[in-house]
C-alpha positions as YAML, in Angstrom:
chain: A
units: angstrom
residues:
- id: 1
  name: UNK
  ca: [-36.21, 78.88, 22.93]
- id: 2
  name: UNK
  ca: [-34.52, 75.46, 24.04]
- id: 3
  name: UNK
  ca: [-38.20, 75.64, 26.34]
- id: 4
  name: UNK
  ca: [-40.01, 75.59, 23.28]
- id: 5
  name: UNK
  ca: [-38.49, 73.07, 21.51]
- id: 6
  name: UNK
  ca: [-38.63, 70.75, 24.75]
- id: 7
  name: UNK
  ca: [-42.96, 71.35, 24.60]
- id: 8
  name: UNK
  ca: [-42.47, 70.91, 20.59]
- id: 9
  name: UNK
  ca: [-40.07, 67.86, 20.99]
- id: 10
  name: UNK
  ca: [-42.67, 66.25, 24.21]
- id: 11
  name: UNK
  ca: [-45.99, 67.35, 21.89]
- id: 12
  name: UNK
  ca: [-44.97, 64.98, 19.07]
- id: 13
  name: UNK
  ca: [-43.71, 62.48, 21.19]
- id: 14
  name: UNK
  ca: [-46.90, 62.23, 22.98]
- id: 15
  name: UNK
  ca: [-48.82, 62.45, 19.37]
- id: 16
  name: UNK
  ca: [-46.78, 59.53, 18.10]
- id: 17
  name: UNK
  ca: [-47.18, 57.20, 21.43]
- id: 18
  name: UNK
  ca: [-51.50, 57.95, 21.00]
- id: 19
  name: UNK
  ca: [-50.91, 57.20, 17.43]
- id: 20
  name: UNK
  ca: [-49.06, 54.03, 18.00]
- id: 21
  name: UNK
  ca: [-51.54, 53.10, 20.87]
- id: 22
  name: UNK
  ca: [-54.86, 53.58, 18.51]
- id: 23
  name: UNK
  ca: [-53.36, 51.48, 16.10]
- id: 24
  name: UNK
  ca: [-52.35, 48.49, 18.60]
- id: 25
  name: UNK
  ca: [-56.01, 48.89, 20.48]
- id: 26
  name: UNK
  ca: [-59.38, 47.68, 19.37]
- id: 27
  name: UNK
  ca: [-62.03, 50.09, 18.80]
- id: 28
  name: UNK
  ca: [-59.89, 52.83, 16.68]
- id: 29
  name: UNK
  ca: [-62.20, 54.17, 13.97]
- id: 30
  name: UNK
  ca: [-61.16, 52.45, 11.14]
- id: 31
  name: UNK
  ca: [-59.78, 54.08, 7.38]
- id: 32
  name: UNK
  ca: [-62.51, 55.94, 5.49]
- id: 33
  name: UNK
  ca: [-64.30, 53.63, 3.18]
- id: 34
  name: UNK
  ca: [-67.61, 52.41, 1.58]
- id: 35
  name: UNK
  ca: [-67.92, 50.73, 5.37]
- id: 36
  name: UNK
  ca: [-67.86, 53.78, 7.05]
- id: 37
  name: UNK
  ca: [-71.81, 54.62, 7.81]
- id: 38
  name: UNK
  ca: [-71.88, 50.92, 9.05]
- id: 39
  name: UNK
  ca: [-69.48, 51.55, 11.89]
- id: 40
  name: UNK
  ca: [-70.79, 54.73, 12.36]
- id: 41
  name: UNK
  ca: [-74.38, 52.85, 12.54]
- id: 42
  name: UNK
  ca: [-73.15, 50.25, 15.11]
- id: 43
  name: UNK
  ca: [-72.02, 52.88, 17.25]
- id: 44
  name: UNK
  ca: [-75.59, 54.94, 16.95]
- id: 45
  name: UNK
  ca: [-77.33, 51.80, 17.89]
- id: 46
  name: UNK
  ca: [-74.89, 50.83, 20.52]
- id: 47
  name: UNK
  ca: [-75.19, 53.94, 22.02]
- id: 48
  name: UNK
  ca: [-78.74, 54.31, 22.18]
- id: 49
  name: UNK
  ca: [-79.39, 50.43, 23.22]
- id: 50
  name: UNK
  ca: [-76.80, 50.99, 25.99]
- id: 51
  name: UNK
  ca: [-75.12, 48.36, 24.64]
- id: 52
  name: UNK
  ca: [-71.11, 47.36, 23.46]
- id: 53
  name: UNK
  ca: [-71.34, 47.64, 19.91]
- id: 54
  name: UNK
  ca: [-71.11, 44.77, 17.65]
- id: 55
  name: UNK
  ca: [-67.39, 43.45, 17.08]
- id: 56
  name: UNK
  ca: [-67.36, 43.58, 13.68]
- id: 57
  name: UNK
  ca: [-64.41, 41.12, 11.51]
- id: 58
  name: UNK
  ca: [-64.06, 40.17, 8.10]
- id: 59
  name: UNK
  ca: [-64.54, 36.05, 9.14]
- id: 60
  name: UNK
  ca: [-65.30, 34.02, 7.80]
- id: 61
  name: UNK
  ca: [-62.95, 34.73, 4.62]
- id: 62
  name: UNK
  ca: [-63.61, 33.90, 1.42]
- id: 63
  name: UNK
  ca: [-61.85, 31.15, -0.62]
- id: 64
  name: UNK
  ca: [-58.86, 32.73, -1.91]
- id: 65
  name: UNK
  ca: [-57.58, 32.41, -5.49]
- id: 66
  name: UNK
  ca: [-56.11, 29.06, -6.19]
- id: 67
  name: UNK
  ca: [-52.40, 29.23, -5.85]
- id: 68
  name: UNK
  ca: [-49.66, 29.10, -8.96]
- id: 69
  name: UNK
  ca: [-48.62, 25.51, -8.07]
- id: 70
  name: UNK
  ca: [-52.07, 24.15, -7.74]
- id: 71
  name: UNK
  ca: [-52.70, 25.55, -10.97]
- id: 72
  name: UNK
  ca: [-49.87, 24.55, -13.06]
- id: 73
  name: UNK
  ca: [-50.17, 21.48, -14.92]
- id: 74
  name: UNK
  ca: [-47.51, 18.51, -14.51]
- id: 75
  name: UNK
  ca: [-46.26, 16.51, -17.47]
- id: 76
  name: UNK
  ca: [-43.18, 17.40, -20.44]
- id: 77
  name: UNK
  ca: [-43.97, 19.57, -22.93]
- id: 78
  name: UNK
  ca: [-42.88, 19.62, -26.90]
- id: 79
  name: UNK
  ca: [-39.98, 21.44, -27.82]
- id: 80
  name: UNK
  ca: [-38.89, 22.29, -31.56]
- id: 81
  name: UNK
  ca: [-35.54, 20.87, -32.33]
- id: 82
  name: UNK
  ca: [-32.44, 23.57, -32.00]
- id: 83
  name: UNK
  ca: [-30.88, 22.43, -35.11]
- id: 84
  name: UNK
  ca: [-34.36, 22.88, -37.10]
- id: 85
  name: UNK
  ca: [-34.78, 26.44, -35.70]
- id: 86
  name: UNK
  ca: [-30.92, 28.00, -36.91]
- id: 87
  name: UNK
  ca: [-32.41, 26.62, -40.64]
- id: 88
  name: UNK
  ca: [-35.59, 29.04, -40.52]
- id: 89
  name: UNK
  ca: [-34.42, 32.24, -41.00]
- id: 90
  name: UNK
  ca: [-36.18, 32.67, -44.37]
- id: 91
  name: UNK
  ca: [-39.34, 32.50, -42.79]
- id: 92
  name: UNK
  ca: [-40.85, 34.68, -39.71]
- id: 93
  name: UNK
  ca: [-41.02, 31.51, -37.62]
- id: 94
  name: UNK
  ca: [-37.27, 31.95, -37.51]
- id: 95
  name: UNK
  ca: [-37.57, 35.42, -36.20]
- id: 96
  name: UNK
  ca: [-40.48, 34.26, -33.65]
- id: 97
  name: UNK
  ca: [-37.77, 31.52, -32.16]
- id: 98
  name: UNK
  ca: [-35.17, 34.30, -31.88]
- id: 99
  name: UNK
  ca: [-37.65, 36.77, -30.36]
- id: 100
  name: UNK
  ca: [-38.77, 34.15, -27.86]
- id: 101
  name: UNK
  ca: [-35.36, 32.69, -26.26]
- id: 102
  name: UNK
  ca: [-33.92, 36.78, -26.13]
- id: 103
  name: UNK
  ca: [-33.43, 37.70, -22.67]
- id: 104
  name: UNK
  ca: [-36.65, 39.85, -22.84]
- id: 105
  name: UNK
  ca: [-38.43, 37.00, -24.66]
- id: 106
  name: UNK
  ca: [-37.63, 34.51, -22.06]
- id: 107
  name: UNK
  ca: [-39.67, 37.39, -18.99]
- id: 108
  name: UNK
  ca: [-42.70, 37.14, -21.13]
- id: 109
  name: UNK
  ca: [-45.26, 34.97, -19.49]
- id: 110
  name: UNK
  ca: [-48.59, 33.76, -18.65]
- id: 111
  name: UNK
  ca: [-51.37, 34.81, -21.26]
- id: 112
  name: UNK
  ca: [-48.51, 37.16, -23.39]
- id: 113
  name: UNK
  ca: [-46.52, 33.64, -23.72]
- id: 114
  name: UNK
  ca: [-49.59, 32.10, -24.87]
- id: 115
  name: UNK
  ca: [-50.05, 34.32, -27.41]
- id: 116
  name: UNK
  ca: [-46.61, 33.99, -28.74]
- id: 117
  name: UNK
  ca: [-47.79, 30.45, -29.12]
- id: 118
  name: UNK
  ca: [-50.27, 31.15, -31.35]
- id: 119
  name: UNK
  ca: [-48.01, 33.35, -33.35]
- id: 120
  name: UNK
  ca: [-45.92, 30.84, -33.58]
- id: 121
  name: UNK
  ca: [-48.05, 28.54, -34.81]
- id: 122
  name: UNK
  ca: [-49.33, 29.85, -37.58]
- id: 123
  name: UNK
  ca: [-45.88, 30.93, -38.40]
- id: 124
  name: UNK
  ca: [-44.73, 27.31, -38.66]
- id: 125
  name: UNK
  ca: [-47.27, 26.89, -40.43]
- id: 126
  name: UNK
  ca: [-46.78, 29.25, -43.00]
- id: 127
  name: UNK
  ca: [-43.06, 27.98, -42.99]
- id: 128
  name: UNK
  ca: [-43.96, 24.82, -44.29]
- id: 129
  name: UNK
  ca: [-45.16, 25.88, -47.20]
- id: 130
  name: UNK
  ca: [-42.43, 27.96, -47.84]
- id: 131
  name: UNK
  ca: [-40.47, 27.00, -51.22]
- id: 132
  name: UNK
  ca: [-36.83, 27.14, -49.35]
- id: 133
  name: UNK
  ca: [-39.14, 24.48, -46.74]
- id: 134
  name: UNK
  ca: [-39.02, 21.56, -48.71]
- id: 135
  name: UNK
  ca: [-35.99, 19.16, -46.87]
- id: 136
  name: UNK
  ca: [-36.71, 20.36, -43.62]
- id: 137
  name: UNK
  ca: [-41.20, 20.28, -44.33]
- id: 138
  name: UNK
  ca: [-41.92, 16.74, -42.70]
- id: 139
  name: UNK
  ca: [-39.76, 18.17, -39.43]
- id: 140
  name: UNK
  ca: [-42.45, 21.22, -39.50]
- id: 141
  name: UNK
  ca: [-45.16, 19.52, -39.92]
- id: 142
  name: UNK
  ca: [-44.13, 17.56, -36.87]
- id: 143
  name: UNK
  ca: [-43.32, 20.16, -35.04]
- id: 144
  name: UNK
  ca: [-46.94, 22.18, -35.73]
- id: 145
  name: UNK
  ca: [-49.10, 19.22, -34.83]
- id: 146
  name: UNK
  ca: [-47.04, 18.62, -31.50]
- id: 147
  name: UNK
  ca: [-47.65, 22.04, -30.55]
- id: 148
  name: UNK
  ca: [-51.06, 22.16, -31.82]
- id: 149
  name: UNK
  ca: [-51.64, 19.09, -29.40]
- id: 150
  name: UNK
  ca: [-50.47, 20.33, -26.29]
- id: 151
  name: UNK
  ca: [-52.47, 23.28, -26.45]
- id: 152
  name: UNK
  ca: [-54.87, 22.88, -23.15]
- id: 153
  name: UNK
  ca: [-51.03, 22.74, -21.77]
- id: 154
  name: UNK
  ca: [-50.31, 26.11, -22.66]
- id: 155
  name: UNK
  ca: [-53.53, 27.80, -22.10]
- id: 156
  name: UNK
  ca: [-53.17, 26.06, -18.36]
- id: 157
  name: UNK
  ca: [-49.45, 27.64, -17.76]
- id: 158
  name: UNK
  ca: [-50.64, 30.77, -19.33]
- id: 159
  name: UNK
  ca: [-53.76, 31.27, -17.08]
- id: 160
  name: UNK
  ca: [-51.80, 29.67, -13.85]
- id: 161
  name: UNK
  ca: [-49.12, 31.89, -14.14]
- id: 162
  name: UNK
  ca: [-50.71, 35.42, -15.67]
- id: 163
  name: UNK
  ca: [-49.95, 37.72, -13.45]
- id: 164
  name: UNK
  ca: [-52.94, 40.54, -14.64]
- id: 165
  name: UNK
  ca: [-55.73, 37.97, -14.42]
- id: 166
  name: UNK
  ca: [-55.03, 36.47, -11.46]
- id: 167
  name: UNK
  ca: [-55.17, 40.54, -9.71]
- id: 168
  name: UNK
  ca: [-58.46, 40.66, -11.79]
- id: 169
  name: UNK
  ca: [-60.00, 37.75, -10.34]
- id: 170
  name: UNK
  ca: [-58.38, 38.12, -6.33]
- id: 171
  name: UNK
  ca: [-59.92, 39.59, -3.03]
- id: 172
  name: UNK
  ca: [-57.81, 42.94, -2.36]
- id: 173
  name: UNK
  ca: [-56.91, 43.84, 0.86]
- id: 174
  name: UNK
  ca: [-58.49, 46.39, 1.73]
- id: 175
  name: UNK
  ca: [-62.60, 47.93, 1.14]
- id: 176
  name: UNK
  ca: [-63.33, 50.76, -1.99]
- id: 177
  name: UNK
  ca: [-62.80, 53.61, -0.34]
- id: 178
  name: UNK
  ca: [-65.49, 55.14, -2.76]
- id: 179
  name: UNK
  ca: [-67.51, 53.38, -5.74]
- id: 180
  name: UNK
  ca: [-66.01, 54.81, -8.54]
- id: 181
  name: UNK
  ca: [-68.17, 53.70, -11.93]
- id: 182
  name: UNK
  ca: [-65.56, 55.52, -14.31]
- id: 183
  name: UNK
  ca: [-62.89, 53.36, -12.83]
- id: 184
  name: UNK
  ca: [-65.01, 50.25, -12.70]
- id: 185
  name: UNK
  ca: [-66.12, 50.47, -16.23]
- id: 186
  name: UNK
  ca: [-62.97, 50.64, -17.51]
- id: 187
  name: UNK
  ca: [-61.30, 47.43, -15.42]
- id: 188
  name: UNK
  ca: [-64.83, 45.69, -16.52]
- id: 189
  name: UNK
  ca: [-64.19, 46.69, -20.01]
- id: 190
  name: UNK
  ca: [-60.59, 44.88, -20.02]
- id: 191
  name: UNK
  ca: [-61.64, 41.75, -18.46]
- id: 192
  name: UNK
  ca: [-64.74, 41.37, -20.82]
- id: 193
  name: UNK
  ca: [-62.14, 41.88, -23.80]
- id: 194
  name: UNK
  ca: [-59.94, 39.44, -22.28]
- id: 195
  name: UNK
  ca: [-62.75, 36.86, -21.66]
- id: 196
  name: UNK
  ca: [-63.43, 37.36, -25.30]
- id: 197
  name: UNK
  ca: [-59.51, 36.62, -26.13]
- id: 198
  name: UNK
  ca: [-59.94, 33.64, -24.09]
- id: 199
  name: UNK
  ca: [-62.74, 32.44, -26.07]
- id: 200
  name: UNK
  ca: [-61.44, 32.88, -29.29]
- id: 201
  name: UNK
  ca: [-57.11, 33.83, -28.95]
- id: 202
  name: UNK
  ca: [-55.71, 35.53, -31.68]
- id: 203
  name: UNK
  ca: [-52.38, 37.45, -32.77]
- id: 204
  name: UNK
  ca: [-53.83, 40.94, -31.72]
- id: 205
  name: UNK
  ca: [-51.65, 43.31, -29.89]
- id: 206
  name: UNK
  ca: [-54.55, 44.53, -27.88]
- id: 207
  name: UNK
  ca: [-53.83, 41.91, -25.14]
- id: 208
  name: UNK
  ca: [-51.11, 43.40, -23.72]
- id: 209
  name: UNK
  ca: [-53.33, 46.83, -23.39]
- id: 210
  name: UNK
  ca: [-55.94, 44.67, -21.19]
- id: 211
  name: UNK
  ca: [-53.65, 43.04, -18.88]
- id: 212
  name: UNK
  ca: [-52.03, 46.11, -18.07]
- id: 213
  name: UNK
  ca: [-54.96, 48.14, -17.04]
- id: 214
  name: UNK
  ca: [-56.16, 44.76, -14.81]
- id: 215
  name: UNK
  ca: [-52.40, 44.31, -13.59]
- id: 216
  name: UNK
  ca: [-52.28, 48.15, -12.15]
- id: 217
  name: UNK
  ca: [-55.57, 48.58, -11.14]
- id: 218
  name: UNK
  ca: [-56.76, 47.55, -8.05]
- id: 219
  name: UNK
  ca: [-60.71, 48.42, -8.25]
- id: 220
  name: UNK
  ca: [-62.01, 44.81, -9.07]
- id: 221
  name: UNK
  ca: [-60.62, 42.91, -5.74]
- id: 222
  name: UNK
  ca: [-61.30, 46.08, -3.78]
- id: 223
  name: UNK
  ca: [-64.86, 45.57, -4.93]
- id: 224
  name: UNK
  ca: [-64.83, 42.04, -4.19]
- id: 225
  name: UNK
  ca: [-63.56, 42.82, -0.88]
- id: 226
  name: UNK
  ca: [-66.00, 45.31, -0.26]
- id: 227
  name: UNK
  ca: [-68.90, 43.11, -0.89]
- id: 228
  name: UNK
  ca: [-67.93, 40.34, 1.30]
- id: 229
  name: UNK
  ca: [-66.91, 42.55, 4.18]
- id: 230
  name: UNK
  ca: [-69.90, 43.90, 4.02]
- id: 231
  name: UNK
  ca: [-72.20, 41.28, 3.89]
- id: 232
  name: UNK
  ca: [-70.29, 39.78, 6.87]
- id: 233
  name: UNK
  ca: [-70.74, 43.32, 8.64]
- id: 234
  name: UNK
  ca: [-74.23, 43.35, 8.35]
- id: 235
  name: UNK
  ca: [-75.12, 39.65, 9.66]
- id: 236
  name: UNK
  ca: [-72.62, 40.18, 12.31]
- id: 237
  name: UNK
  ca: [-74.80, 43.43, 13.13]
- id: 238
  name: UNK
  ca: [-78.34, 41.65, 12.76]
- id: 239
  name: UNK
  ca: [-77.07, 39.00, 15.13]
- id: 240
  name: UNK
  ca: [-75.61, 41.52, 17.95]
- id: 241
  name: UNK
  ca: [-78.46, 43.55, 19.01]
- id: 242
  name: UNK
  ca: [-81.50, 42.17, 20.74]
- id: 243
  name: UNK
  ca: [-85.39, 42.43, 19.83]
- id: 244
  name: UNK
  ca: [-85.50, 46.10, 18.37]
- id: 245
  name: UNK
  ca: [-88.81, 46.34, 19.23]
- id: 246
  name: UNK
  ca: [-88.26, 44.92, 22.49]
- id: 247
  name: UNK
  ca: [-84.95, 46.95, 22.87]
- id: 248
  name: UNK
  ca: [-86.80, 50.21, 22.18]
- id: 249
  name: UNK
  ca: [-89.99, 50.16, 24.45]
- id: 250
  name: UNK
  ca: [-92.46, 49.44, 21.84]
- id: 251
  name: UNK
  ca: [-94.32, 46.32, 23.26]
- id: 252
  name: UNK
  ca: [-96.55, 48.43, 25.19]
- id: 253
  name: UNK
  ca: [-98.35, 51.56, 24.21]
- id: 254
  name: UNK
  ca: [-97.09, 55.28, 23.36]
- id: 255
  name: UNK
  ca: [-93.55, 55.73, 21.57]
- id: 256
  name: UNK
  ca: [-90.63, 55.99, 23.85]
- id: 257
  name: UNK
  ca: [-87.95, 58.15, 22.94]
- id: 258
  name: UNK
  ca: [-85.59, 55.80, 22.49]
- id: 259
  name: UNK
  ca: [-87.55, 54.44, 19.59]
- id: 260
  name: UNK
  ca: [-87.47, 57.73, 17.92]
- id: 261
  name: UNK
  ca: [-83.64, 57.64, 18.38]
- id: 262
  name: UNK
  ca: [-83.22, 54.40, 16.54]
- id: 263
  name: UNK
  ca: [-85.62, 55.36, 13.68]
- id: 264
  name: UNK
  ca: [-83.62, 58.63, 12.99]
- id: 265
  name: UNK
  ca: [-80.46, 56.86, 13.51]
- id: 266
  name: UNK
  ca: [-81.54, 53.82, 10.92]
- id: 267
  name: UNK
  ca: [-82.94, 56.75, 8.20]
- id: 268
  name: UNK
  ca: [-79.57, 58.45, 8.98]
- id: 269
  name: UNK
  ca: [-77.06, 55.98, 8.45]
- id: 270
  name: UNK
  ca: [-78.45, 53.18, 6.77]
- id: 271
  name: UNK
  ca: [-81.26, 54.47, 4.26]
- id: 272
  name: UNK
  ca: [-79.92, 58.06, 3.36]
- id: 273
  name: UNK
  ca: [-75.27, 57.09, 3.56]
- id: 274
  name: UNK
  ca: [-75.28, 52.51, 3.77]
- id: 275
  name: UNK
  ca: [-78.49, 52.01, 1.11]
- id: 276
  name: UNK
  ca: [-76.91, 53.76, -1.80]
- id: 277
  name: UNK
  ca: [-73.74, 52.24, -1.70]
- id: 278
  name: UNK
  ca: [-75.34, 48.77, -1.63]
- id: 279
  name: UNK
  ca: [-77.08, 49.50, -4.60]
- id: 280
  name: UNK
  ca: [-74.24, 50.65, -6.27]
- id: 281
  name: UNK
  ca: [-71.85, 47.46, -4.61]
- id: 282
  name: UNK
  ca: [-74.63, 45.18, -6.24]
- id: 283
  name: UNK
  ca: [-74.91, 46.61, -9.48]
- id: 284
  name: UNK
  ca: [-71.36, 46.57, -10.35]
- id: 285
  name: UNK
  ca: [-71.12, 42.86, -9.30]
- id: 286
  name: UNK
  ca: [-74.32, 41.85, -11.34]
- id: 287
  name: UNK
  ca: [-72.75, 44.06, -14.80]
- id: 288
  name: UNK
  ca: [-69.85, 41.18, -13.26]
- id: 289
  name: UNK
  ca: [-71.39, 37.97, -13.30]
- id: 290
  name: UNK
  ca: [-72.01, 37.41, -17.41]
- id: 291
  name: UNK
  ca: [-68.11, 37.71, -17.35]
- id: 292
  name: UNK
  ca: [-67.17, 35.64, -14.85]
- id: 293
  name: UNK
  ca: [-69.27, 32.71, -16.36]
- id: 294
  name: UNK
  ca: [-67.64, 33.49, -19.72]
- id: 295
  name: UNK
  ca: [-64.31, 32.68, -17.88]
- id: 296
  name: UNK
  ca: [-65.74, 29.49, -16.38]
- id: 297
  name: UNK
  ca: [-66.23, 28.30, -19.79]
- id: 298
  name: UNK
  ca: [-62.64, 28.82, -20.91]
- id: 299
  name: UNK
  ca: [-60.33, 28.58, -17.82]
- id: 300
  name: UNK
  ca: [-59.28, 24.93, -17.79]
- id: 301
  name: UNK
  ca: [-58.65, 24.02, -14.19]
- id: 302
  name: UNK
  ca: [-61.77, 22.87, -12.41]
- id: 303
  name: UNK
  ca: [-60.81, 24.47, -9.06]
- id: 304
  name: UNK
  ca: [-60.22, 27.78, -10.74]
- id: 305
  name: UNK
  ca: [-63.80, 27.47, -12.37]
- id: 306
  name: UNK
  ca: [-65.38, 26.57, -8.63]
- id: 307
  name: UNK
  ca: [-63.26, 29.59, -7.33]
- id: 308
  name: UNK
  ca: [-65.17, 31.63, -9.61]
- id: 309
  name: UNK
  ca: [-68.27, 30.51, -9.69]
- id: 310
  name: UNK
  ca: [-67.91, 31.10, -5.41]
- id: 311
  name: UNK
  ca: [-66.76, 34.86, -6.50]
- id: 312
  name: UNK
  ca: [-69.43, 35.19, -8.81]
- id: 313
  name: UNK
  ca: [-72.24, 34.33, -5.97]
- id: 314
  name: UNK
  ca: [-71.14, 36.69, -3.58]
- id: 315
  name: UNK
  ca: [-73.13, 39.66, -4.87]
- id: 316
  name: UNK
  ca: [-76.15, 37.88, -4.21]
- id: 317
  name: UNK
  ca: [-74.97, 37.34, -0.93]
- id: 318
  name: UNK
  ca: [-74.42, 40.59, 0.01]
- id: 319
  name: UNK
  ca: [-78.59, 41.65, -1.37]
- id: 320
  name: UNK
  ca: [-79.60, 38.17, 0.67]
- id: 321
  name: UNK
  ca: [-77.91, 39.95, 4.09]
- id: 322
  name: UNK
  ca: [-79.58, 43.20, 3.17]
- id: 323
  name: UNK
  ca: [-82.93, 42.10, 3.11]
- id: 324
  name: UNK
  ca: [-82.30, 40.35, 6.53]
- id: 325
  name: UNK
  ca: [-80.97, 43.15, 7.99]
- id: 326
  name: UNK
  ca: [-83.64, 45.02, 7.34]
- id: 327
  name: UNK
  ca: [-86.75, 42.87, 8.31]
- id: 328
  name: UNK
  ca: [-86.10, 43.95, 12.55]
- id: 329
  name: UNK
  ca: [-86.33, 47.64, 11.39]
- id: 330
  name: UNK
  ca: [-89.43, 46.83, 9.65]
- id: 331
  name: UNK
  ca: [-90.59, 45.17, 12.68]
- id: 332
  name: UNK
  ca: [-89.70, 48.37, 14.89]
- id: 333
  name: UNK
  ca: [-91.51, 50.17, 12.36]
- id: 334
  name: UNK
  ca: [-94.54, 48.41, 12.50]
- id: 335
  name: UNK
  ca: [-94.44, 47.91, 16.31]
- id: 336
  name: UNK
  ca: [-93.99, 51.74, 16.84]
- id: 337
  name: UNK
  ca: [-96.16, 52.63, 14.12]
- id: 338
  name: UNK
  ca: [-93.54, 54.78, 12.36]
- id: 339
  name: UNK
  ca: [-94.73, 55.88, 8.78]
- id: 340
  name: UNK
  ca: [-92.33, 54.55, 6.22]
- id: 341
  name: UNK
  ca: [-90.31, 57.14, 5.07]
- id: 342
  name: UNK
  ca: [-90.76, 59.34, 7.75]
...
């Protein structure tokens, strides 16, 4: 027994040492994801060139999101006076002011705090019509058009510091590990409906619905992600190998076997697994784009609307290093005489 448990005890030992060492070495296959037939590709074509396959890295990064402070506005903001808000409880701008500076008020922020804003606003506004309004009216009216003015303020703190949005719009950390349209569709569908908030706020309750299916979902960066890695991927592959045609023997008559290799391998892994998945990578980012121009419109910071108009690009990116990729297998093609297709 105390044998057994010695092999048992040395077996896992030995399992979690190779584990440790795979992950501390280059060269470990990397986690399954919507970049797998690319590495598996590289290898193919490595193999059959004779060649080290292509290092592949996700450099040269994109620009990231702007950061909170860069985003935040400077300058004082209007406040209502203390004494004026104990003298509104006949009116629901009394209950608003309670609401907001409650413990639980006082953690709502970014684009919910906004919209308590608005609330607020027309509920001072109300208030000043309000018969039991008249001493304190000319103090309301004060107070309304001071927070009416510092509006692009607000909206700047609210879109600086929303939490949901800024997940929305930010690279993940990681690749898809699988398109997933159901899942996309829905994150789309909340960040179109908050685009159309943006455009035109209101007191709807709906917003909190939206930011909390772009706050827990992950799918949008991922996506981003995704398309940048592998764009970078497949110039980083176009740039490795040498001449295919060259490479595989076809600059002089008949069709070595090595050729034949390379066209199976390139049918294989890039037109039947990598070629859908671009499609799909490219379509979701193009059902994208009319949103995130929508959001350049509203968003007030002018680094924020160059961050996205950068994001919003990178889809044609990724079709611009497809087409390149694919112009030195068309030349092997032609050079070997392959039928397309075949």
């Amino acid at each position: 027994m105390q044998s057994s448990l010695l092999r048992i005890r040395g077996s896992y030992q030995y399992t979690v040492a190779a584990t440790l060492l795979c992950l501390t070495l280059l060269g470990c296959s990397p986690a399954p994801s919507v970049l797998s037939p690319l590495h598996s590709l590289n290898e193919r074509i490595s193999n059959t060139l004779g060649i080290q396959p292509a290092s592949l890295d996700y450099q040269p990064r994109p620009e990231q999101m702007p950061p909170v402070r860069s985003l935040k506005p400077s300058g004082n903001v209007s406040s209502m006076n203390f004494l004026t808000s104990l003298r509104l409880g006949h009116c629901k701008a009394g209950q608003l002011i309670a609401e907001r500076n409650s413990s639980l008020g006082r953690l709502e922020d970014g684009l919910m705090r906004y919209q308590q804003d608005i609330r607020l606003l027309a509920a001072l506004n109300q208030c000043a019509e309000h018969p039991q309004s008249l001493q304190i009216k000319q103090e309301l009216i004060a107070a309304v058009d001071a927070k009416a003015g510092q509006e692009d303020y607000d909206l700047a703190v609210a879109v600086a510091t929303d939490d949901a949005l800024r997940n929305a719009l930010s690279y993940g950390n990681n690749a898809l590990r699988h398109v997933n349209e159901q899942q996309f569709t829905t994150d789309l569908n909340a960040l179109k409906q908050l685009a159309n908030w943006l455009t035109q706020p209101s007191e709807t309750s709906e917003l909190s619905v939206w930011r909390e299916q772009l706050a827990q979902s992950d799918y949008l960066g991922q996506l981003y992600r995704s398309v940048v890695q592998m764009r970078l991927y497949l110039t980083q592959l176009e740039q490795h190998f040498p001449s295919l045609p060259a490479a595989a023997g076809c600059t002089t008559k008949g069709v070595p076997e090595r050729a034949t290799v390379l066209r199976n391998v390139f049918l294989s892994f890039f037109i039947e697994q990598l070629q859908p998945t671009l499609a799909q990578l490219t379509q979701q980012y193009q059902r994208l784009q009319p949103v995130f121009e929508q959001l350049q419109q509203r968003l007030p910071q002018p680094e924020l609307r160059q961050y996205l108009q950068q994001l919003s690009k990178q889809g044609d990116f990724l079709t611009d290093s497809s087409k390149s990729f694919v112009q030195p297998w068309q030349q092997l093609f032609k050079a070997c005489e392959f039928t397309p297709g075949q």
